[in-house]
Short mmCIF file of C-alpha atoms in Angstrom, two decimals:
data_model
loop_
_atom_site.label_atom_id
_atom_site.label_comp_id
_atom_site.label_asym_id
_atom_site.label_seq_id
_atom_site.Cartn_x
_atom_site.Cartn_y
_atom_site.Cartn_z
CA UNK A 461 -80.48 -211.89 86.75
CA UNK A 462 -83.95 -213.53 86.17
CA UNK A 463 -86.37 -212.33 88.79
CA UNK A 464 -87.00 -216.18 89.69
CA UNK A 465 -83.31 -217.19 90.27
CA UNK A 466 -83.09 -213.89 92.86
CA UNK A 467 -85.89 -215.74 95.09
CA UNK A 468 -84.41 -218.71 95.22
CA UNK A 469 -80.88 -217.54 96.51
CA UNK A 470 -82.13 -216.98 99.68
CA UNK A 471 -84.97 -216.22 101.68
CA UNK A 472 -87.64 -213.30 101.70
CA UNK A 473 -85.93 -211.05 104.01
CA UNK A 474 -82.70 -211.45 103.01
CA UNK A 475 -82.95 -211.47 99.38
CA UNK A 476 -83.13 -208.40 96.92
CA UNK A 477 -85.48 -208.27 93.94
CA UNK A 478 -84.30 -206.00 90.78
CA UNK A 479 -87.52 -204.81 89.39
CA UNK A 480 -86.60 -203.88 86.33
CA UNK A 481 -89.29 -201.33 85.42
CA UNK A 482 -91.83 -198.87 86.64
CA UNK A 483 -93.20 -198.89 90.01
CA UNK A 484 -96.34 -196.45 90.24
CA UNK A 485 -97.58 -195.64 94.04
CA UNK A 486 -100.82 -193.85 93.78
CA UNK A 487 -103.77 -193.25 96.10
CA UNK A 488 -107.34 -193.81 95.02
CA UNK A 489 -110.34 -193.87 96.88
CA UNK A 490 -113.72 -193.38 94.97
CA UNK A 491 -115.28 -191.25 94.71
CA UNK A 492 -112.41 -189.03 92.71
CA UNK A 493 -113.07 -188.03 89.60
CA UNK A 494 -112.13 -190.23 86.66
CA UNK A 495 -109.36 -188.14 85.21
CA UNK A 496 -107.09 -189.34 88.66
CA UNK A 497 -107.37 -192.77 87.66
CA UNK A 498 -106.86 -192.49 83.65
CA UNK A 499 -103.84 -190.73 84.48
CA UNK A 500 -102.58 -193.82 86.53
CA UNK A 501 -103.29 -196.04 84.22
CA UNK A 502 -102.10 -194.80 81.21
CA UNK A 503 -98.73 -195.45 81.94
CA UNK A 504 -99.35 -199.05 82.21
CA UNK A 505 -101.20 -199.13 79.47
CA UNK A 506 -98.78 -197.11 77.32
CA UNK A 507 -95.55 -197.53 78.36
CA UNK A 508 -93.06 -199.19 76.44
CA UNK A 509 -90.90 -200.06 79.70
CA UNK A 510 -92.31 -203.01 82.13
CA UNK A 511 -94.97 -201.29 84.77
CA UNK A 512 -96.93 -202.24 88.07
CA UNK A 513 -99.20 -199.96 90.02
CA UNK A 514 -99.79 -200.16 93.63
CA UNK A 515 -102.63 -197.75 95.46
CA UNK A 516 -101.16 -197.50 99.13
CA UNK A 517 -105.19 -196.64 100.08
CA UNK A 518 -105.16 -200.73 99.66
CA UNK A 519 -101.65 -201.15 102.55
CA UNK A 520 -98.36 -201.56 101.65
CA UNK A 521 -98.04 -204.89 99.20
CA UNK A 522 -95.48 -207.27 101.69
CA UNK A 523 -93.17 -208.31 99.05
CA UNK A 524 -92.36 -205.30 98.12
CA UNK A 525 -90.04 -204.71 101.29
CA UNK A 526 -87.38 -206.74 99.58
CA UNK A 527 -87.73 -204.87 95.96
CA UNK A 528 -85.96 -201.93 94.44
CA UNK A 529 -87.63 -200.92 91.29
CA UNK A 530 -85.19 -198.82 88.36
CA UNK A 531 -88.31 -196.30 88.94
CA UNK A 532 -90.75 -195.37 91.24
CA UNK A 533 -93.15 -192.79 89.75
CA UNK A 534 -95.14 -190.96 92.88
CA UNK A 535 -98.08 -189.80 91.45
CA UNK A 536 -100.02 -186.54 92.35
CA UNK A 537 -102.52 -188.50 93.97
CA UNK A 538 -100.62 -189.29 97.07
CA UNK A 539 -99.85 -185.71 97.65
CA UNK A 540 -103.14 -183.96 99.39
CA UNK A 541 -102.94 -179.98 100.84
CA UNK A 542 -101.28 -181.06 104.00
CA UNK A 543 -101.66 -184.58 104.16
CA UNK A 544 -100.07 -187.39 102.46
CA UNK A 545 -100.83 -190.51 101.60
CA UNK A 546 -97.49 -192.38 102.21
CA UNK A 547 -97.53 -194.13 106.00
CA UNK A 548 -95.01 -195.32 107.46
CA UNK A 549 -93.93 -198.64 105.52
CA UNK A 550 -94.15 -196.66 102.15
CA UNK A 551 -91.98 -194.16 103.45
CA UNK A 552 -89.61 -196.88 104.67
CA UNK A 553 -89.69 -198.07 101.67
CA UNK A 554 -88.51 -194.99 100.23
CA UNK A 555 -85.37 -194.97 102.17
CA UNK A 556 -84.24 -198.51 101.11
CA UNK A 557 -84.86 -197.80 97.25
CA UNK A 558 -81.79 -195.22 97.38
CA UNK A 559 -80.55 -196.67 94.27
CA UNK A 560 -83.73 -196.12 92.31
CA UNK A 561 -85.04 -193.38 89.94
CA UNK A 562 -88.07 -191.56 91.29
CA UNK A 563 -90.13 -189.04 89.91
CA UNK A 564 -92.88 -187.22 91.40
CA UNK A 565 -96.05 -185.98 89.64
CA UNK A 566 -97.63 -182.80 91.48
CA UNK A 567 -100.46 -180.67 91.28
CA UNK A 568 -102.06 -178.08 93.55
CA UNK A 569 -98.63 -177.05 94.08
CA UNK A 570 -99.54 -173.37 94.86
CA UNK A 571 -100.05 -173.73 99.13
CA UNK A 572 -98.16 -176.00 101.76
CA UNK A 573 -95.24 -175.20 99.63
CA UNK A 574 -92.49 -175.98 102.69
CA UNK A 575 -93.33 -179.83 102.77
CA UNK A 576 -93.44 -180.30 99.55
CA UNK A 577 -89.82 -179.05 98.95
CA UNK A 578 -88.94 -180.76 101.95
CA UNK A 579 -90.36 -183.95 100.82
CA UNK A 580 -88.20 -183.55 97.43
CA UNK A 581 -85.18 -182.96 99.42
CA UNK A 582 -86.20 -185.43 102.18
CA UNK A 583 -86.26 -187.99 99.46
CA UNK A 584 -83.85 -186.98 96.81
CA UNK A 585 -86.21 -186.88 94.63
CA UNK A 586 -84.78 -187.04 91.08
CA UNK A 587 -87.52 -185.72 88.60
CA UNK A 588 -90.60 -183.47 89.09
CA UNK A 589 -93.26 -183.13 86.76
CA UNK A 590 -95.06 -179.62 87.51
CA UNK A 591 -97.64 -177.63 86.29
CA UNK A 592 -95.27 -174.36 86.76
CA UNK A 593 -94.55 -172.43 83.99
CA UNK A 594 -91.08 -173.04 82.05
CA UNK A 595 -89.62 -169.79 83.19
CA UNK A 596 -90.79 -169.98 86.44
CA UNK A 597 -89.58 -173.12 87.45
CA UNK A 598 -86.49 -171.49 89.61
CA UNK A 599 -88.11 -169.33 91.48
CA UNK A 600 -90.62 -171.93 92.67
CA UNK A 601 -88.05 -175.53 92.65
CA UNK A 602 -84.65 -173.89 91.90
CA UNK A 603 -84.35 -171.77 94.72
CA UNK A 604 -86.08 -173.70 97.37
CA UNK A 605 -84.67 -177.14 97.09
CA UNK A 606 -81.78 -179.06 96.15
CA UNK A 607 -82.42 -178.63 91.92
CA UNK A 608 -84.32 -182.17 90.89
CA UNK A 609 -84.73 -182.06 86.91
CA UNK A 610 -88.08 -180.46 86.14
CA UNK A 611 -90.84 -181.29 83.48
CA UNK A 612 -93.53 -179.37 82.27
CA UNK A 613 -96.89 -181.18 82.18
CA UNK A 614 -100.43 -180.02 82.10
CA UNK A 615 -103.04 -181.78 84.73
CA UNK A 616 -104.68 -184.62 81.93
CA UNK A 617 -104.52 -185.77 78.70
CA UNK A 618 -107.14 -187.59 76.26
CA UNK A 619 -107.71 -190.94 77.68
CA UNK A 620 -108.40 -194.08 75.24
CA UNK A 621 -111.92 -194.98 77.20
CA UNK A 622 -112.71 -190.99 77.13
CA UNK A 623 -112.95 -191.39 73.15
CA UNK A 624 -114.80 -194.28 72.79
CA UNK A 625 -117.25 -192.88 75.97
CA UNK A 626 -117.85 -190.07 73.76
CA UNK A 627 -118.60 -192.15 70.70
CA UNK A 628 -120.83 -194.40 72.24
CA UNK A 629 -122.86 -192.06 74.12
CA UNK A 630 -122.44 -188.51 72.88
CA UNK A 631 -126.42 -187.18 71.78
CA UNK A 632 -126.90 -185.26 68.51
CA UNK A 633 -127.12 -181.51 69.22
CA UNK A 634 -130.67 -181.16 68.65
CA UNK A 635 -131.55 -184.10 71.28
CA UNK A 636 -129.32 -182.21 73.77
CA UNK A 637 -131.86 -181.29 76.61
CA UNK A 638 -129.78 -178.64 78.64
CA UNK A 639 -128.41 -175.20 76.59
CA UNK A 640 -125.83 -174.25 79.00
CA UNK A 641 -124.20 -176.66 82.39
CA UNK A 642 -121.74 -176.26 84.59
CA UNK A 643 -120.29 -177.83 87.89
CA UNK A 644 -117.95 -175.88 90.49
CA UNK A 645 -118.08 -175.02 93.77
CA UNK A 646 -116.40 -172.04 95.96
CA UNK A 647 -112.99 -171.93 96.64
CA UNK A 648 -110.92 -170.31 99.81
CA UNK A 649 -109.78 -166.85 99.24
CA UNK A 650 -106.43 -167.04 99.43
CA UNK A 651 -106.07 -168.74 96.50
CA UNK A 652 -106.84 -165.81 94.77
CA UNK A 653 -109.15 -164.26 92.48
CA UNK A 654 -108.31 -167.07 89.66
CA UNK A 655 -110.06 -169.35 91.94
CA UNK A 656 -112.82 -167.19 92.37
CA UNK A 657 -113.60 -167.03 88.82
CA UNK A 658 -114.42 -170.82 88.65
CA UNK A 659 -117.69 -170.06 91.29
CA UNK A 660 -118.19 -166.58 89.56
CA UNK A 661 -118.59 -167.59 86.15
CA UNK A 662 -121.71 -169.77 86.76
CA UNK A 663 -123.29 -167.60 89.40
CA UNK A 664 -123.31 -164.89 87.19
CA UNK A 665 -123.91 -166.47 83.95
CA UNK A 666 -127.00 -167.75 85.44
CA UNK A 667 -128.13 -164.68 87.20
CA UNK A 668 -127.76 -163.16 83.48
CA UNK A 669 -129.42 -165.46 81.74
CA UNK A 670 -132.02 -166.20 84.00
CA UNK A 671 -134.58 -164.67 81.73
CA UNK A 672 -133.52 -166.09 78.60
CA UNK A 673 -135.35 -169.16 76.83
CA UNK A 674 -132.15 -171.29 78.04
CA UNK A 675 -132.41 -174.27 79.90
CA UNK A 676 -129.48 -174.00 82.51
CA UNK A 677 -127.96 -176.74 84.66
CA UNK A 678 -125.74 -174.52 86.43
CA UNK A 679 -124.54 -174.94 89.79
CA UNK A 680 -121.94 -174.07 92.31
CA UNK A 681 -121.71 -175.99 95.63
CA UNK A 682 -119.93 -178.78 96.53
CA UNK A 683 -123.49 -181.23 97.23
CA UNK A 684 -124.40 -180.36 93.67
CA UNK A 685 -120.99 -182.19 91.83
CA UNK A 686 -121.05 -185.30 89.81
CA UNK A 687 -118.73 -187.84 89.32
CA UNK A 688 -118.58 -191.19 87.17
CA UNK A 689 -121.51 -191.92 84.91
CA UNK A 690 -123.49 -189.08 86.17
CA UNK A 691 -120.65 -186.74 85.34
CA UNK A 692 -120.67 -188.45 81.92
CA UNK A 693 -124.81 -188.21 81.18
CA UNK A 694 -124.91 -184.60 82.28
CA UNK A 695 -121.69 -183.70 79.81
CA UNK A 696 -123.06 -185.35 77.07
CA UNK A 697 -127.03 -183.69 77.65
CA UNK A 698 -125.39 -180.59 77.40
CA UNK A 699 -124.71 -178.31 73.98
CA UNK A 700 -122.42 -175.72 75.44
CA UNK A 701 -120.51 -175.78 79.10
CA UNK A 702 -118.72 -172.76 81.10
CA UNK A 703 -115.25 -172.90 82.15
CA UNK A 704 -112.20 -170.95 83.26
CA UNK A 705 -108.50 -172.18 83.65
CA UNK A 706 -107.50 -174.75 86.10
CA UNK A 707 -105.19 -173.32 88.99
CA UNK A 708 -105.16 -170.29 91.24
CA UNK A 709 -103.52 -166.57 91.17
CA UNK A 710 -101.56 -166.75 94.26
CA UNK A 711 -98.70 -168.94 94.46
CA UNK A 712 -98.01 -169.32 97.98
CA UNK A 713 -94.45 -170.37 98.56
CA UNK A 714 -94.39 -169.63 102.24
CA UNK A 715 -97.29 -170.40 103.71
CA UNK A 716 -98.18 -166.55 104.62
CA UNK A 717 -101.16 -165.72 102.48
CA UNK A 718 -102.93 -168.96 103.71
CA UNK A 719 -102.51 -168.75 107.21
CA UNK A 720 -103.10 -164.48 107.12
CA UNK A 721 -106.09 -165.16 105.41
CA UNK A 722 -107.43 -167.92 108.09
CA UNK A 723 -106.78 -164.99 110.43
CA UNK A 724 -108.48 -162.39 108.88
CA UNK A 725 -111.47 -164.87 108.61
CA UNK A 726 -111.45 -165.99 112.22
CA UNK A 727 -111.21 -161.85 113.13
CA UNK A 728 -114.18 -161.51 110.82
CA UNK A 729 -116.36 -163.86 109.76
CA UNK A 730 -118.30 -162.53 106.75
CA UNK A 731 -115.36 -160.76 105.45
CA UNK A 732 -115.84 -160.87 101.53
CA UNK A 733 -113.36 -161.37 98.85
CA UNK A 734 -113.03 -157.33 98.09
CA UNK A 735 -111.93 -156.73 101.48
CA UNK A 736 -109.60 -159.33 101.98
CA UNK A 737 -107.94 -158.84 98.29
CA UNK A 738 -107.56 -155.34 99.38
CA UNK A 739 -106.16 -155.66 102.91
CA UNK A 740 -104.53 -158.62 102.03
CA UNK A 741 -104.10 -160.92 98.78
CA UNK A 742 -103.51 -158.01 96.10
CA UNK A 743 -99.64 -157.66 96.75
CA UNK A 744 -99.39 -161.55 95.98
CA UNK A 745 -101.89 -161.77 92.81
CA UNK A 746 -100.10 -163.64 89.55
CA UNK A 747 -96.54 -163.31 91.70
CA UNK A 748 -96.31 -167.10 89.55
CA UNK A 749 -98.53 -167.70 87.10
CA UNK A 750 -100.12 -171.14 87.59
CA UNK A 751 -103.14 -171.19 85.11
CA UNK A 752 -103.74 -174.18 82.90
CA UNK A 753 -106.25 -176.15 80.49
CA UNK A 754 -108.35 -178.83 82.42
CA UNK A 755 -109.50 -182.80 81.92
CA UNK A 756 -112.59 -180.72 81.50
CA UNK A 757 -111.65 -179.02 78.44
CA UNK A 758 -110.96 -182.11 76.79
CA UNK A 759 -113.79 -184.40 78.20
CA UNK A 760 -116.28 -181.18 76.63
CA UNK A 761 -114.17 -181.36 73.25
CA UNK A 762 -114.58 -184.93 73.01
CA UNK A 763 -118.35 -184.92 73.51
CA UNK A 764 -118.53 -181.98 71.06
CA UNK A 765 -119.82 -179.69 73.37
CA UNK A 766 -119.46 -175.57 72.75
CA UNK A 767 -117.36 -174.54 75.46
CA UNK A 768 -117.84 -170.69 76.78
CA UNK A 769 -114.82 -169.98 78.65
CA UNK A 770 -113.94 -167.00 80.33
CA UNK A 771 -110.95 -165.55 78.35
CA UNK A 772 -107.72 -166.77 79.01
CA UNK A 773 -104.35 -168.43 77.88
CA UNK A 774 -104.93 -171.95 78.28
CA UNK A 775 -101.55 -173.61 78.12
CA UNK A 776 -101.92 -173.14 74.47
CA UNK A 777 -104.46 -175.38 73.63
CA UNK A 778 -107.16 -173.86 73.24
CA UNK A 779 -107.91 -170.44 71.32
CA UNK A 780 -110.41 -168.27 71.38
CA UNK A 781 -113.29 -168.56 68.26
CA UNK A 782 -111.44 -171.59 66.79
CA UNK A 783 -112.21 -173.78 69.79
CA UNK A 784 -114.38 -171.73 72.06
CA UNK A 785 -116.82 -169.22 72.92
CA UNK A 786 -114.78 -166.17 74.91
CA UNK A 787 -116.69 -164.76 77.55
CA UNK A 788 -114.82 -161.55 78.90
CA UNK A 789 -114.53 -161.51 82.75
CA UNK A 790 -116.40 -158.86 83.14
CA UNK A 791 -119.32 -160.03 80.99
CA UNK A 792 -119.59 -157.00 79.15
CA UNK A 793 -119.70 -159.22 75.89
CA UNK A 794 -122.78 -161.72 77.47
CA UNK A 795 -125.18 -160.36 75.34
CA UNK A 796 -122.92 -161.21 71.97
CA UNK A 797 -121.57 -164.77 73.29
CA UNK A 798 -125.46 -165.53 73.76
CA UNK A 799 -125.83 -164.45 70.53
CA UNK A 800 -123.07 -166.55 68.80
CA UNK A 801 -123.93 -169.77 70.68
CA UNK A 802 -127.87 -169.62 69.42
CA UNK A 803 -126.43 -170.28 66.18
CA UNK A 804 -126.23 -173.94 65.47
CA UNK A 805 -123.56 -173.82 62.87
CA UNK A 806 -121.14 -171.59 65.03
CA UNK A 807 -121.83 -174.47 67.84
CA UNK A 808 -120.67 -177.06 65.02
CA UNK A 809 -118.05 -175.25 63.69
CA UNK A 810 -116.33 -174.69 66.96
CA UNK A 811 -117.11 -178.13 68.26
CA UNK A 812 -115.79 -179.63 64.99
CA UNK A 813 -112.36 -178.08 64.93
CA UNK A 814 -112.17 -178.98 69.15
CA UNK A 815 -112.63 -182.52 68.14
CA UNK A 816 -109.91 -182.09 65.48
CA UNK A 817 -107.26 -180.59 67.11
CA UNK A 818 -107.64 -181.73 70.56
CA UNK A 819 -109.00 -185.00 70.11
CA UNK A 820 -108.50 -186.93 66.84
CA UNK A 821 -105.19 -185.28 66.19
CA UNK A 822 -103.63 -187.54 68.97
CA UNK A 823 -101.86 -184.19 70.32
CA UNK A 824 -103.03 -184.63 73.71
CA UNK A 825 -103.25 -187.94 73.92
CA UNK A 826 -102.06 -190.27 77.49
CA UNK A 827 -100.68 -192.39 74.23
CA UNK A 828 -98.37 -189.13 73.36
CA UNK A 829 -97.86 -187.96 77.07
CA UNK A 830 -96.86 -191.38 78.11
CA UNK A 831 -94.80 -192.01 74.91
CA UNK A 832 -92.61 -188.46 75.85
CA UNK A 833 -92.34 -189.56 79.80
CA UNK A 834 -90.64 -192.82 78.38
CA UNK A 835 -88.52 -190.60 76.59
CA UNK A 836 -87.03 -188.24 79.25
CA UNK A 837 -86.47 -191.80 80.96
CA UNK A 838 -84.18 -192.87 78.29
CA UNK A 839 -82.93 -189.45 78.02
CA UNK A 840 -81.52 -190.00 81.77
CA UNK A 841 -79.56 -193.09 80.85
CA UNK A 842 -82.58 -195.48 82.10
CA UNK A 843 -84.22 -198.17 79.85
CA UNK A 844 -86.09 -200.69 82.12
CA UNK A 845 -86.28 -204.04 80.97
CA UNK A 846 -87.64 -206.93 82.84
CA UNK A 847 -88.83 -209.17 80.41
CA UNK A 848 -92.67 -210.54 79.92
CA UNK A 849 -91.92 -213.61 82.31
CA UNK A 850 -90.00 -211.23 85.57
CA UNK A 851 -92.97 -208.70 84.89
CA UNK A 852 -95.85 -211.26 85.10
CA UNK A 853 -93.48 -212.35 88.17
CA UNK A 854 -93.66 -209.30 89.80
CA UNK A 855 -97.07 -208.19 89.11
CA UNK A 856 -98.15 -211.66 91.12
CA UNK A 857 -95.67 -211.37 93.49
CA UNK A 858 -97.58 -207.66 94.39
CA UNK A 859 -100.81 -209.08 94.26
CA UNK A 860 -100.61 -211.25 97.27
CA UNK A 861 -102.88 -210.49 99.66
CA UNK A 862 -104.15 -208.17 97.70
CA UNK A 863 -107.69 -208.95 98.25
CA UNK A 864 -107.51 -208.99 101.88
CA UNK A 865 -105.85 -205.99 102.04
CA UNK A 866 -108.84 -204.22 99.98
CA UNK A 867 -111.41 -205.69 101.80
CA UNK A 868 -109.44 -203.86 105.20
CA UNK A 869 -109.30 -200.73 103.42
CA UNK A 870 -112.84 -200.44 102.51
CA UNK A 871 -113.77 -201.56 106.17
CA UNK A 872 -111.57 -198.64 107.28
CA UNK A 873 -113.18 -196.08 104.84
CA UNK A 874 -116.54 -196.98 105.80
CA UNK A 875 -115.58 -196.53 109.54
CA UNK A 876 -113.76 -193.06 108.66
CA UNK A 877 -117.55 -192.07 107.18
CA UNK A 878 -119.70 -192.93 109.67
CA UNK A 879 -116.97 -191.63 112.31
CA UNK A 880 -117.47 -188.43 110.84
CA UNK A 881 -121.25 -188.60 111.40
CA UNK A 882 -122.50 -186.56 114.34
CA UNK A 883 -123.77 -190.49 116.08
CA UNK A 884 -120.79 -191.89 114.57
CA UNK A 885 -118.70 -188.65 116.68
CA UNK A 886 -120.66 -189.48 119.97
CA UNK A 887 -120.26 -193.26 120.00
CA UNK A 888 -116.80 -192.64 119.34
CA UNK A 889 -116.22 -190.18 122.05
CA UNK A 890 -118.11 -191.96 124.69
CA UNK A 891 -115.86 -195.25 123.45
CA UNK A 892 -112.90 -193.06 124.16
CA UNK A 893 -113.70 -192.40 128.04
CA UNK A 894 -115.28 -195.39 128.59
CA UNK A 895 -111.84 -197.27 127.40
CA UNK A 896 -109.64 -194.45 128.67
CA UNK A 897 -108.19 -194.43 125.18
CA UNK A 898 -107.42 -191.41 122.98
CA UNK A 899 -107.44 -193.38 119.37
CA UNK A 900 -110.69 -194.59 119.60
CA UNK A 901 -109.38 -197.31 117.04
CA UNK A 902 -109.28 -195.23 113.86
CA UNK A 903 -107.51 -197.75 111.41
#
């Protein structure tokens, strides 16, 4: 049934629109980091099924009460630590759309484990695409809810507008004005010491090689990180970059480590990492492996930048002297890694052959990723397919209001920021007693 012959059978509330395709919900709210919003868009771009993309940070889109997509993909960007980004009407909306497909895309799946397989039960959700190891995936989904089909994924692929970025604005080596950068910050301790390493790498790296003719652009708190262009002019200013793996060492499946830890931090205040990984975190370290490759990895090989990485597996990708510099964890090979990346044709030849395989191949492409999601869709008996004329439809039909609704939503993230201010705190307090109201009108 033509999407235009199902509105005029009856009226908005009463009649049912078949969206024959894709429904993304995603959250995004500047400033995230680029990769978020590549991986959102690539399946629209890619897809060979019909797709529309809805960020509930904008309100819920009022025709869609009366549509049930083939597939709603819930993307990891709606799923925060303990808070998500699905209110009320979205949720709703979840419980009319029985008959459709979903799939959820998670990351950061190591803490607040409970809700998450709650939510998945909650919601019958029928497909999860997870960063969890192959043969881990019972112990972590299997055993703790009701057995959705499971996909391994990594947390980013090689975006179209990351290759011609690089292109247009990666520097020759020589013009490069920074030898070694780096962005992290620190990371709570019960996420183990794989999360420490991603602070530890560039404090001591630059401790090390403080002394050495290197210029360093190294830095480790949260004020210091870049995002957008400024992300992208550092990257490309830069001949070699540190890294580690994505992900933590502690897999937290019930909520213990995380809330022991908060306690033996409130008990003691400066307690360091060595004496809560020794009271505490040791009997949980690698209990599931959940190590990956980054965005970062690929946004360093695309810009032909020498990556010095503390050793590790990598989901496969990379490997060690063919696409980077390995830097053991306890630095006892600094002095040789120095060594190796002063030479300009090691720097070359390892930032050739990361181009190569990671980028030009296509391997790790959103093209390739999106292109084996469609796949497992068709594998699953589903093959969405509105036509061009119902998917223009419904693309318009979602877009009503839309700028309204945007314009409300960045009204209500400015107020959220200057709430948060220490004046913003005090008006808003004072507003509260003076009005005898505990909201304070937050939304």
């Amino acid at each position: 049934m033509a999407a235009g012959e199902v509105l005029s059978s009856a009226s908005a509330t009463e009649s049912r629109l078949i969206a024959d395709g894709i429904l993304v919900l995603y959250h995004y709210s500047p400033p995230y980091a680029s990769a978020v919003i590549e991986h959102v868009q690539a399946f629209e771009r890619h897809s060979r099924f019909p797709v529309w993309l809805v960020n509930v940070e904008h309100g819920f889109p009022p025709e869609l009460h009366r549509m049930t997509p083939t597939v709603i993909v819930l993307h990891y960007s709606l799923f925060g630590s303990a808070h998500y980004f699905l209110d009320e009407e979205f949720r709703g909306f979840l419980d009319r759309t029985t008959q459709s497909h979903r799939i959820a895309f998670f990351q950061d799946e190591y803490y607040f484990c409970g809700q998450r397989f709650a939510f998945i039960d909650r919601y019958r959700i029928d497909c999860v695409y997870t960063l969890v190891d192959w043969e881990h995936h019972d112990a972590v989904y299997g055993r703790h809810t009701y057995g959705p089909r499971l996909v391994y994924t990594i947390p980013g692929y090689v975006s179209d507008d990351l290759v011609r970025l690089a292109d247009e604005r990666s520097i020759p080596d020589h013009q490069r004005r920074i030898d070694v950068g780096y962005r992290a910050r620190s990371l709570p301790f019960y996420m183990g010491r794989g999360a420490q390493e991603k602070r530890e790498i560039g404090v001591r790296f630059k401790a090390m090689a403080r002394h050495l003719d290197l210029r360093l652009d190294i830095e480790t708190d949260e004020e210091s990180r870049l995002y957008g262009d400024s992300w992208i002019d550092f990257l490309a200013d830069c001949r070699a970059v540190l890294g580690v793996e994505a992900g933590v060492s502690i897999f937290d499946l019930d909520d213990t480590v995380r809330q022991e830890s908060e306690r033996l931090v409130a008990e003691a205040p400066g307690i360091s990492f060595g004496e809560m990984s020794e009271r505490l975190l040791r009997r949980w370290e690698g209990n599931v492996p959940y190590r990956t490759v980054s965005p970062r990895h690929f946004e360093a090989a695309a810009f032909r930048v020498t990556q010095i990485l503390f050793e590790g597996h990598y989901s496969g990708v990379l490997e060690p002297m063919v696409h980077f510099l390995p830097l053991r964890k306890d630095f006892s090979n600094f002095d040789e890694i120095v060594r190796l990346y002063r030479d300009p044709t090691i720097r070359r030849t390892l930032t050739d052959r990361a181009y190569s395989d990671l980028i030009a191949s296509g391997r790790y492409s959103y093209r390739r990723f999106v292109s084996e999601f469609d796949d497992e869709l068709e594998a699953c008996g589903l093959r969405p397919a509105a036509d061009a004329t119902e998917a223009e439809h419904i693309r318009r039909l979602l877009a009503r209001g839309a700028r309204a609704r945007k314009l409300r939503a960045r009204v209500r993230a400015r107020y959220r920021r200057w709430a948060e201010r220490p004046f913003g705190r005090q008006v808003r307090g004072l507003a509260r007693a003076v009005l005898g109201r505990s909201g304070g009108g937050d939304d």
